[in-house]
CSV table of C-alpha atoms and ligand atoms in Angstrom, one decimal:
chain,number,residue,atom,x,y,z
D,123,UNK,CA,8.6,-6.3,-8.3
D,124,UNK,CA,8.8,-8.3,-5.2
D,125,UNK,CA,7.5,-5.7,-2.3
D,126,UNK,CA,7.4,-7.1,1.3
D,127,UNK,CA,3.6,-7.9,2.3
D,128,UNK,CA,4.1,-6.3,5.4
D,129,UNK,CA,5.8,-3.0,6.6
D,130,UNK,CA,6.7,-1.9,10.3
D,131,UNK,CA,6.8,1.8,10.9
D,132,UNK,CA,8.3,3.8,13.8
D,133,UNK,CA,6.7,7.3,14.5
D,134,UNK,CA,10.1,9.1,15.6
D,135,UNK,CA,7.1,12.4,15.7
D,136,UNK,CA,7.6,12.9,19.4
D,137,UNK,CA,11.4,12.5,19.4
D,138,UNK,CA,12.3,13.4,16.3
D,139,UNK,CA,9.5,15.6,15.3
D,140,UNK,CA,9.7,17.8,18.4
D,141,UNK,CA,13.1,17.7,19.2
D,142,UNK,CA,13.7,21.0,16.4
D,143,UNK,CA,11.1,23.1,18.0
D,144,UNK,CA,12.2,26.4,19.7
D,145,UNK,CA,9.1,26.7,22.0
D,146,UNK,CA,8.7,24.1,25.0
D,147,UNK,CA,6.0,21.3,23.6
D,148,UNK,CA,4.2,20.6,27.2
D,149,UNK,CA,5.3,17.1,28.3
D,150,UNK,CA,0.9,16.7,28.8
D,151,UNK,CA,0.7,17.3,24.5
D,152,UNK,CA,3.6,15.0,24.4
D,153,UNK,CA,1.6,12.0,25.3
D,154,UNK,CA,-1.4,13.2,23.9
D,155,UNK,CA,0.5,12.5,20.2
D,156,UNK,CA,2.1,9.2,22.1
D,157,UNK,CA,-1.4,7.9,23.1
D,158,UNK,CA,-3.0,9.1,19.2
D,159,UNK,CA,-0.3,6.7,17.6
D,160,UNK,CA,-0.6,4.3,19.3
D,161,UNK,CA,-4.6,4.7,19.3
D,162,UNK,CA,-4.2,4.3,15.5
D,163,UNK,CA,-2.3,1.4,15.9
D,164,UNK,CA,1.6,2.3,15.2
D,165,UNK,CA,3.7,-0.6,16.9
D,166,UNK,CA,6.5,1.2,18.0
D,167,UNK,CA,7.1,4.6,19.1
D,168,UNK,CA,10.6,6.7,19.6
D,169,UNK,CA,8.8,8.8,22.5
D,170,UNK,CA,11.8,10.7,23.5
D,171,UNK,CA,15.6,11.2,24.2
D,172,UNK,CA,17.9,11.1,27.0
D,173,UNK,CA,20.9,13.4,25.6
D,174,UNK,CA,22.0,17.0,27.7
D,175,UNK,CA,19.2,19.7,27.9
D,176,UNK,CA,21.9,22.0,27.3
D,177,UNK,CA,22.3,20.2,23.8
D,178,UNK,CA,18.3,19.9,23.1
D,179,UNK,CA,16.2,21.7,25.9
D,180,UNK,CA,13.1,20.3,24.4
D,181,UNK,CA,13.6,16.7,25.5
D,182,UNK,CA,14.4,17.7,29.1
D,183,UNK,CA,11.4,16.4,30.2
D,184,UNK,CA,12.8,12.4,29.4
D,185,UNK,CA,11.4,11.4,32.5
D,186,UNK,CA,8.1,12.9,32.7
D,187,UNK,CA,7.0,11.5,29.2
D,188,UNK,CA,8.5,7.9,30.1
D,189,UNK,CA,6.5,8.5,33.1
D,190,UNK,CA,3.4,9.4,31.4
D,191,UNK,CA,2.8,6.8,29.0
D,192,UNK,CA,-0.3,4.9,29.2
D,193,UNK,CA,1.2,1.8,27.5
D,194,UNK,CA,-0.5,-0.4,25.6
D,195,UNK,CA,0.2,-3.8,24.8
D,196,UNK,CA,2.7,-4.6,21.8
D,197,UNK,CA,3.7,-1.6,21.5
D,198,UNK,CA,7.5,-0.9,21.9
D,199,UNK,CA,8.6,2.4,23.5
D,200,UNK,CA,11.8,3.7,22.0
D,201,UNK,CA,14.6,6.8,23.0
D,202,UNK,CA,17.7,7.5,22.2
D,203,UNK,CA,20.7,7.6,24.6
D,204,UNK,CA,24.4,8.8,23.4
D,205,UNK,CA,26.4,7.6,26.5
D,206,UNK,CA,26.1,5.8,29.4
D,207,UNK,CA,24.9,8.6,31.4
D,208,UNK,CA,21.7,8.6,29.3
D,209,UNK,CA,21.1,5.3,29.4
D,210,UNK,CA,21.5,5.4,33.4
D,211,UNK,CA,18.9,7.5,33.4
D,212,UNK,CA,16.8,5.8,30.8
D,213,UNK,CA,16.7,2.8,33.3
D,214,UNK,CA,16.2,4.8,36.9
D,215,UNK,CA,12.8,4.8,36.8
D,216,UNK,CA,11.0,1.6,37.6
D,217,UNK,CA,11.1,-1.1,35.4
D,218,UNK,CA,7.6,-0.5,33.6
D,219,UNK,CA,9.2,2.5,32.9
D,220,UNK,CA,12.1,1.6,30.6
D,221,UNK,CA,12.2,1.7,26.9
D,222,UNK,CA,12.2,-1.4,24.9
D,223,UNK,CA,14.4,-0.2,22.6
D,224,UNK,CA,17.7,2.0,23.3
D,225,UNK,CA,19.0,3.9,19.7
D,226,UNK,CA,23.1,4.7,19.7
D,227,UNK,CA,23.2,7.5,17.3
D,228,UNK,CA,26.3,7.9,15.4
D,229,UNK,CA,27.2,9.5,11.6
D,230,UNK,CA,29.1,8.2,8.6
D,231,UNK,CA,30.4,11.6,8.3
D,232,UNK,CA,33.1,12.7,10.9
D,233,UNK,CA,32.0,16.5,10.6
D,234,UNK,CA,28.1,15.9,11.8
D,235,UNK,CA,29.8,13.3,14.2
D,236,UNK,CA,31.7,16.4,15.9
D,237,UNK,CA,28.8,18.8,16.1
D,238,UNK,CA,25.8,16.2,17.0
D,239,UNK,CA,27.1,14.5,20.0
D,240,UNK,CA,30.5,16.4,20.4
D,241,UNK,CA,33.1,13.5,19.5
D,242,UNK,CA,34.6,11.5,16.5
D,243,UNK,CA,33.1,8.7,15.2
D,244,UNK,CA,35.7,6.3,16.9
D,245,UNK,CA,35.0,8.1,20.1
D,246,UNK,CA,31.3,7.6,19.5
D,247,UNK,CA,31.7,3.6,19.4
D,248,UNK,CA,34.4,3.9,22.0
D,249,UNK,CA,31.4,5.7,24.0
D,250,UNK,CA,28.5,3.3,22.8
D,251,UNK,CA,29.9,0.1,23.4
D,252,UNK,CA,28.8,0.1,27.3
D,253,UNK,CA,25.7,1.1,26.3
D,254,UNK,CA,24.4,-1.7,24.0
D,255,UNK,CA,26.3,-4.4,26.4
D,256,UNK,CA,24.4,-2.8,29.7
D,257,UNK,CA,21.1,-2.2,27.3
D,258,UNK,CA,21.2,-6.1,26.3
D,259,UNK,CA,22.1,-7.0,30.0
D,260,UNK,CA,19.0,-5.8,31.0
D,261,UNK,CA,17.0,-7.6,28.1
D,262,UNK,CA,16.6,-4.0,26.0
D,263,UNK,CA,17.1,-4.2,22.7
D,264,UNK,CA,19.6,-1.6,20.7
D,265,UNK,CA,19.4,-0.2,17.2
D,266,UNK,CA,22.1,1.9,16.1
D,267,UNK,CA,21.3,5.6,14.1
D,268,UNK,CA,23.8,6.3,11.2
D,269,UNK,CA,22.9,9.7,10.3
D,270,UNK,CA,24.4,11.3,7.3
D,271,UNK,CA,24.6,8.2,5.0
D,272,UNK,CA,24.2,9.9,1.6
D,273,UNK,CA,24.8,13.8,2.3
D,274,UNK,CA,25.9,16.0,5.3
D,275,UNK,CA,25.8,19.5,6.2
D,276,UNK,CA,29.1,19.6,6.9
D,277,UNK,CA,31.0,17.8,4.0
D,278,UNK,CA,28.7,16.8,1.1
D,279,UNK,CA,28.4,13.9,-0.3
D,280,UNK,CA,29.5,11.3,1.4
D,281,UNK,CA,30.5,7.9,-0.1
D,282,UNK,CA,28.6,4.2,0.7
D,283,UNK,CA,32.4,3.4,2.2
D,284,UNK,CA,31.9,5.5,5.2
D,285,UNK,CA,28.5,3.6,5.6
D,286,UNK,CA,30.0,0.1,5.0
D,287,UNK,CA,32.8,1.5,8.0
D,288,UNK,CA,30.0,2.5,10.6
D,289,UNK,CA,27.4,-0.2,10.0
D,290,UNK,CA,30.5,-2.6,10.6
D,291,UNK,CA,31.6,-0.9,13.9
D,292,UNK,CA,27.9,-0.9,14.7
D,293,UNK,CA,28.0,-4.2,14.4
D,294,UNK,CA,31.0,-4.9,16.1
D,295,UNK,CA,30.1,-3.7,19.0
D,296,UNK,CA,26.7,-5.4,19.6
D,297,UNK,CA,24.1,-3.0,17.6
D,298,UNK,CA,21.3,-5.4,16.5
D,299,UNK,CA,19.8,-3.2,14.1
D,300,UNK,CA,20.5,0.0,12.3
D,301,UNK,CA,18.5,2.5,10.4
D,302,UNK,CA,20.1,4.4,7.5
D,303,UNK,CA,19.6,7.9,8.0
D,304,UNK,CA,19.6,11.1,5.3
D,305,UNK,CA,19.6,13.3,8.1
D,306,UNK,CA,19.4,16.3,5.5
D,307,UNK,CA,16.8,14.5,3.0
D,308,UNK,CA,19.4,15.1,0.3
D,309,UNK,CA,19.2,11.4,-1.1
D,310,UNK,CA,17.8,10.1,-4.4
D,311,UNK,CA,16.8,6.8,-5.3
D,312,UNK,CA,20.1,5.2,-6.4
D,313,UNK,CA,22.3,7.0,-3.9
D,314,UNK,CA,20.1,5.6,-1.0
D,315,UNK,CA,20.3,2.4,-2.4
D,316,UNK,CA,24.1,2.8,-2.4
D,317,UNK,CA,23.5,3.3,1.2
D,318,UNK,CA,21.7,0.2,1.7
D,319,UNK,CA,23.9,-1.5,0.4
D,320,UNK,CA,26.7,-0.9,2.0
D,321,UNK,CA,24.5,-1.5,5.5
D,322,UNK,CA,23.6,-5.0,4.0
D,323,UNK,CA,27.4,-6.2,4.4
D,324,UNK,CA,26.9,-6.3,8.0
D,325,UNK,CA,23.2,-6.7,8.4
D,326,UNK,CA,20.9,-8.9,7.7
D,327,UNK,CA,17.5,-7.2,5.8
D,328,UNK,CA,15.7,-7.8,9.2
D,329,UNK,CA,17.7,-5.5,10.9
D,330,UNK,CA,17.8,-2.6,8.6
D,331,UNK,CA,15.6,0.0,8.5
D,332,UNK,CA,15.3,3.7,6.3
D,333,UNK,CA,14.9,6.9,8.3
D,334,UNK,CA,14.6,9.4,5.3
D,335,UNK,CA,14.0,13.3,6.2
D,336,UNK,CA,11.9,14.7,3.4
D,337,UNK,CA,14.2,18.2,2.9
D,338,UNK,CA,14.0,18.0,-1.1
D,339,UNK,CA,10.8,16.0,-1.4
D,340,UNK,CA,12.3,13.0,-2.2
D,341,UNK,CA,11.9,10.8,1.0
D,342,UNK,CA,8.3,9.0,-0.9
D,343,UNK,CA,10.8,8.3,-3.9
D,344,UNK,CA,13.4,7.0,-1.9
D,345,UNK,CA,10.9,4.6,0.2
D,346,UNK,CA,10.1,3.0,-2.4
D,347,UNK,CA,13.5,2.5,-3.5
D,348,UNK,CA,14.3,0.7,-0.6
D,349,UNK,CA,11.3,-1.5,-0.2
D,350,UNK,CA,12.2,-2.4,-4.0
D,351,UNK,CA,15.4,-4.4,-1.9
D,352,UNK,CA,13.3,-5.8,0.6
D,353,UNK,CA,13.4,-3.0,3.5
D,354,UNK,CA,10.5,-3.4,5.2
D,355,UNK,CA,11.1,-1.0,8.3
D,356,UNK,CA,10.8,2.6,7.9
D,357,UNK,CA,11.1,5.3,10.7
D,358,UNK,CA,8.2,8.1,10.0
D,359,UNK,CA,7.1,11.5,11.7
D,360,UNK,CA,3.9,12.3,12.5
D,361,UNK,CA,2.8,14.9,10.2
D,362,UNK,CA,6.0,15.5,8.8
D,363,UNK,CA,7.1,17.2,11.5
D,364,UNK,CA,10.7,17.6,12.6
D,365,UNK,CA,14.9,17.8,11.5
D,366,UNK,CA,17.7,17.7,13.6
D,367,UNK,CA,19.1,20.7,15.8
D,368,UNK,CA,22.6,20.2,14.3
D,369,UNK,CA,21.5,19.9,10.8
D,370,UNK,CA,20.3,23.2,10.3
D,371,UNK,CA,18.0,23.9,7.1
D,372,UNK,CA,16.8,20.3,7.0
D,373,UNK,CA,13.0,19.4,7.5
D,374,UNK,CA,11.4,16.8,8.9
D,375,UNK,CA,11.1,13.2,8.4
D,376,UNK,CA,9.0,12.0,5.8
D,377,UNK,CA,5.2,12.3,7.2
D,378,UNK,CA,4.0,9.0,8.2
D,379,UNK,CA,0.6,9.7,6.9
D,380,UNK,CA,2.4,10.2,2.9
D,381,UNK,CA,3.7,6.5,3.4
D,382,UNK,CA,0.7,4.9,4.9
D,383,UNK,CA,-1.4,6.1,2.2
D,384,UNK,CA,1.5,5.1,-0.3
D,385,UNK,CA,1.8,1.2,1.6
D,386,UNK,CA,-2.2,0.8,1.5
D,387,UNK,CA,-2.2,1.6,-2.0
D,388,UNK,CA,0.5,-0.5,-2.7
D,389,UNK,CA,-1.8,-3.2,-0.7
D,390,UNK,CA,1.2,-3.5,2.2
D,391,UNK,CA,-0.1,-4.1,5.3
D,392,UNK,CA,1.2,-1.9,8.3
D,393,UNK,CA,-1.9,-2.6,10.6
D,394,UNK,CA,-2.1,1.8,11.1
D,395,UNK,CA,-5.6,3.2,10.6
D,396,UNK,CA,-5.1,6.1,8.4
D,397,UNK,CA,-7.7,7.7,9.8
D,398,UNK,CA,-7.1,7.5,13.0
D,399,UNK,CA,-3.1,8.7,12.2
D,400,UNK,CA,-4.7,11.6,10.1
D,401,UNK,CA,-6.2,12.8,13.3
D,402,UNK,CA,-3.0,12.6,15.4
D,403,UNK,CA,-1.4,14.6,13.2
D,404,UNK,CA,-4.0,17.1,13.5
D,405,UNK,CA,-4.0,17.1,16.8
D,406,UNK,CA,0.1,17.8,17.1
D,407,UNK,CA,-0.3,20.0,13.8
D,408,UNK,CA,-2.6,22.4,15.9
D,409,UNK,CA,-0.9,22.3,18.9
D,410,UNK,CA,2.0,23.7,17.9
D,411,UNK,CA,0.3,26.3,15.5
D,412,UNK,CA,0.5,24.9,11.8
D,413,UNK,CA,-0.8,22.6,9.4
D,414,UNK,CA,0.8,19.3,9.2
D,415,UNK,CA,3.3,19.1,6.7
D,416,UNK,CA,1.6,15.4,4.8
D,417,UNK,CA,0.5,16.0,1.8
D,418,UNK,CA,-1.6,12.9,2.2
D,419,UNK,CA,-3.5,14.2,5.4
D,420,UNK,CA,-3.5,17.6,4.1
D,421,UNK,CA,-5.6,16.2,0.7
D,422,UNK,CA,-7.8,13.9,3.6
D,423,UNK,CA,-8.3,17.1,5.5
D,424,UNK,CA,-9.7,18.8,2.9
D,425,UNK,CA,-12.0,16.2,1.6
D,426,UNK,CA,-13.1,15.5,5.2
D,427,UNK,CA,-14.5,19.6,5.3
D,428,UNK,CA,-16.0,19.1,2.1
Y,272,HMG,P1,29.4,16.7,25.9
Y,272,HMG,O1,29.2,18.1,26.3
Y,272,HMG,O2,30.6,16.3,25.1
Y,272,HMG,O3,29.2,15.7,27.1
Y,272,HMG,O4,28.1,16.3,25.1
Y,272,HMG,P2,30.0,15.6,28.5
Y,272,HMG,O5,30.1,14.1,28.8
Y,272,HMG,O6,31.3,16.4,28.4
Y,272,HMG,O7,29.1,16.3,29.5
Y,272,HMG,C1,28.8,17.7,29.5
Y,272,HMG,C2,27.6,18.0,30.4
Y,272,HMG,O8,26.4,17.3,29.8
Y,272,HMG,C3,27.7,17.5,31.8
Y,272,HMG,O9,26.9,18.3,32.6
Y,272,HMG,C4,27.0,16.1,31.7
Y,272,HMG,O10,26.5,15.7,33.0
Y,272,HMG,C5,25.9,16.4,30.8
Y,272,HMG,P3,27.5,19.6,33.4
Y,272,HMG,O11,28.6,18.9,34.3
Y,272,HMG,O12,28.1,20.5,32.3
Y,272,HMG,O13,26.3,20.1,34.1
Y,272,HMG,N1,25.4,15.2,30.1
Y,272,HMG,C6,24.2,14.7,30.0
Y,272,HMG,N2,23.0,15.2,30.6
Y,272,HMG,C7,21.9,14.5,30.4
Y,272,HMG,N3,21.9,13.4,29.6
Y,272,HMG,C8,23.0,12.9,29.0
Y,272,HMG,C9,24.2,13.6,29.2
Y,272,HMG,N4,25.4,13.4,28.8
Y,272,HMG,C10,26.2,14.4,29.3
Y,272,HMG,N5,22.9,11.8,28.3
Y,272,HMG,C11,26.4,14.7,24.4
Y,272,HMG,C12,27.9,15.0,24.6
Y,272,HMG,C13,26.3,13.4,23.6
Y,272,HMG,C14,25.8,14.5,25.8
Y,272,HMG,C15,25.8,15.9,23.7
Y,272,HMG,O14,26.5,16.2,22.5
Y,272,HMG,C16,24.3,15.6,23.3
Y,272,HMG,O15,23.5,15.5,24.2
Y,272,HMG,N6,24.0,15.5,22.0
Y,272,HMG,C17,22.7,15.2,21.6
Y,272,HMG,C18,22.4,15.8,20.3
Y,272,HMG,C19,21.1,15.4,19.8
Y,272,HMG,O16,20.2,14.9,20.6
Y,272,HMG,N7,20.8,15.5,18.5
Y,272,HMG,C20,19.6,15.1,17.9
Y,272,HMG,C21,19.3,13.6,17.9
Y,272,HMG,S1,20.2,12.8,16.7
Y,272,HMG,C22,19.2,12.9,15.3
Y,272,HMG,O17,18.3,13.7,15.3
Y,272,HMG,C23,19.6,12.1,14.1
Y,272,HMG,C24,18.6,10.9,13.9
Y,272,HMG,O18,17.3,11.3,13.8
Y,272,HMG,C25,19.0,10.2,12.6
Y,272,HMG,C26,19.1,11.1,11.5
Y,272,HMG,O19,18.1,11.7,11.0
Y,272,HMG,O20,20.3,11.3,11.1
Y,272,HMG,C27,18.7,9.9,15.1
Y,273,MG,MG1,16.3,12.1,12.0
């Protein structure tokens, strides 16, 4: 099998990963799991989101956290913004403040379209085309979400023709990368693949990333399914932690520390000290009360107290 030598991984943990929880995560602990990853060496980060605080209180503090960050060199600083007015504010802070990387987030199924960001999914690229033409204006580059690419909440299954259809407005209107979502971590091997696919029409394997939530304990299975085709960029949580506020029941993403372990074994180089990511998502883990949810850190935990 012809694996890529080399795999790029996005810890979504502070976005994604905190986004779910019910209890304010102080912006202070925020970067303190920011400043772990990229201690440990991730590249890039998706620190936070500029969407309403009535929608997801816990990323109110947008500002503070972009604010925060003790960056470090060559590492890219990701958030999401659904409309203009989030990307307005995404770029009001100074410019050493601004993300490198914008995400539109839209779904191949109409239903989680409607009751993630309030509008159909034509409405959604009606409302995203402004944004990657002012992101790319200002020299920030835009990756497009498509959540709900194999299964939603809402209605099922959902066929690799609703993928093929959003990747291709995606692409359409100026997204230069997308990542496939299974927002409920209902996918299986093949059906991911399908998914893939599909996304492959309109992008080239360089711009195409897996962002597999780990619901039925599947999301290991269906990385490696994907770097069997060549994907070679993978969106992780720290610790496992995480799921989406309108995808209710779903878990988090799959843990980042699970596919490190599973890339170093697979002798893939992602330049992350596993280590060093073990103890970030101990750090988060504790903060918020729990162990983390990697079965790989849990086993290293373990060995670690003897
Ligand atoms: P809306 O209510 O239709 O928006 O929400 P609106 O334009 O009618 O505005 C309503 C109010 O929200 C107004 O305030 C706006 O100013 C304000 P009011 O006048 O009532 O005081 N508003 C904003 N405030 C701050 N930042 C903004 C913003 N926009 C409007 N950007 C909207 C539409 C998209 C804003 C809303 O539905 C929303 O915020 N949704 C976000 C939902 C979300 O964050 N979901 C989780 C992230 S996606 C995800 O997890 C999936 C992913 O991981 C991939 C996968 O796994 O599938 C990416
Ligand atoms: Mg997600």
């Amino acid at each position: 099998m012809n694996y890529p030598s080399r795999v790029k991984i996005v810890d979504v943990g502070p976005r994604d990963g905190l986004q779910n929880e019910k209890q304010p995560v102080p912006t202070e602990v925020k970067l303190g799991l920011i400043h772990r990853l990229q201690d440990a060496g991730l590249k890039e980060i998706e620190v936070t989101s500029f969407v309403s605080p009535k929608w997801v209180p816990q990323m109110a503090d947008n500002a503070q956290v972009m604010h925060g960050i003790q960056r470090k060199a060559g590492v890219r600083y990701s958030v999401l913004t659904p409309n203009m007015k989030g990307f307005e504010a995404a770029v009001a802070a100074p410019r050493e403040e601004w993300p490198d990387e914008i995400v539109v987030f839209g779904a191949a199924s109409e239903a989680f379209s409607q009751k993630n960001i309030n509008c159909s999914i034509a409405e959604s690229i009606e409302r995203f085309a402004p944004v990657v033409e002012a992101a790319r204006e200002k020299g920030i580059y835009v990756r497009g979400a498509m959540s709900c690419t194999v299964g939603c909440p809402y209605e099922g299954e959902i066929a690799p023709s609703r993928v093929d259809m959003l990747a291709g407005l995606m692409k359409g209107i100026g997204v230069q990368h997308v990542g496939v979502a299974d927002t409920i971590g209902v996918g299986t091997p093949i059906k991911v693949q399908r998914a893939l696919e599909a996304t492959l029409k309109h992008f080239g394997i360089d711009d195409v990333s897996g962002h597999y939530h780990d619901t039925y304990g599947q999301a290991i299975a269906n990385t490696l399914a994907s770097l069997e085709m060549g994907v070679w960029q993978y969106d992780t949580s720290s610790a496992g932690l995480g799921g989406c506020p309108y995808a209710k029941g779903a878990t988090g993403n799959v843990a980042t520390e699970d596919v490190v372990y599973l890339l170093q074994g697979m002798g893939i180089e992602t330049g992350i000290d596993l280590d060093k990511l073990i103890d970030a998502g101990a750090y988060i883990s504790e903060a918020l009360g729990r162990k983390p949810a990697s079965r790989a850190a849990t086993a290293i935990l373990n060995k670690r107290a003897g």
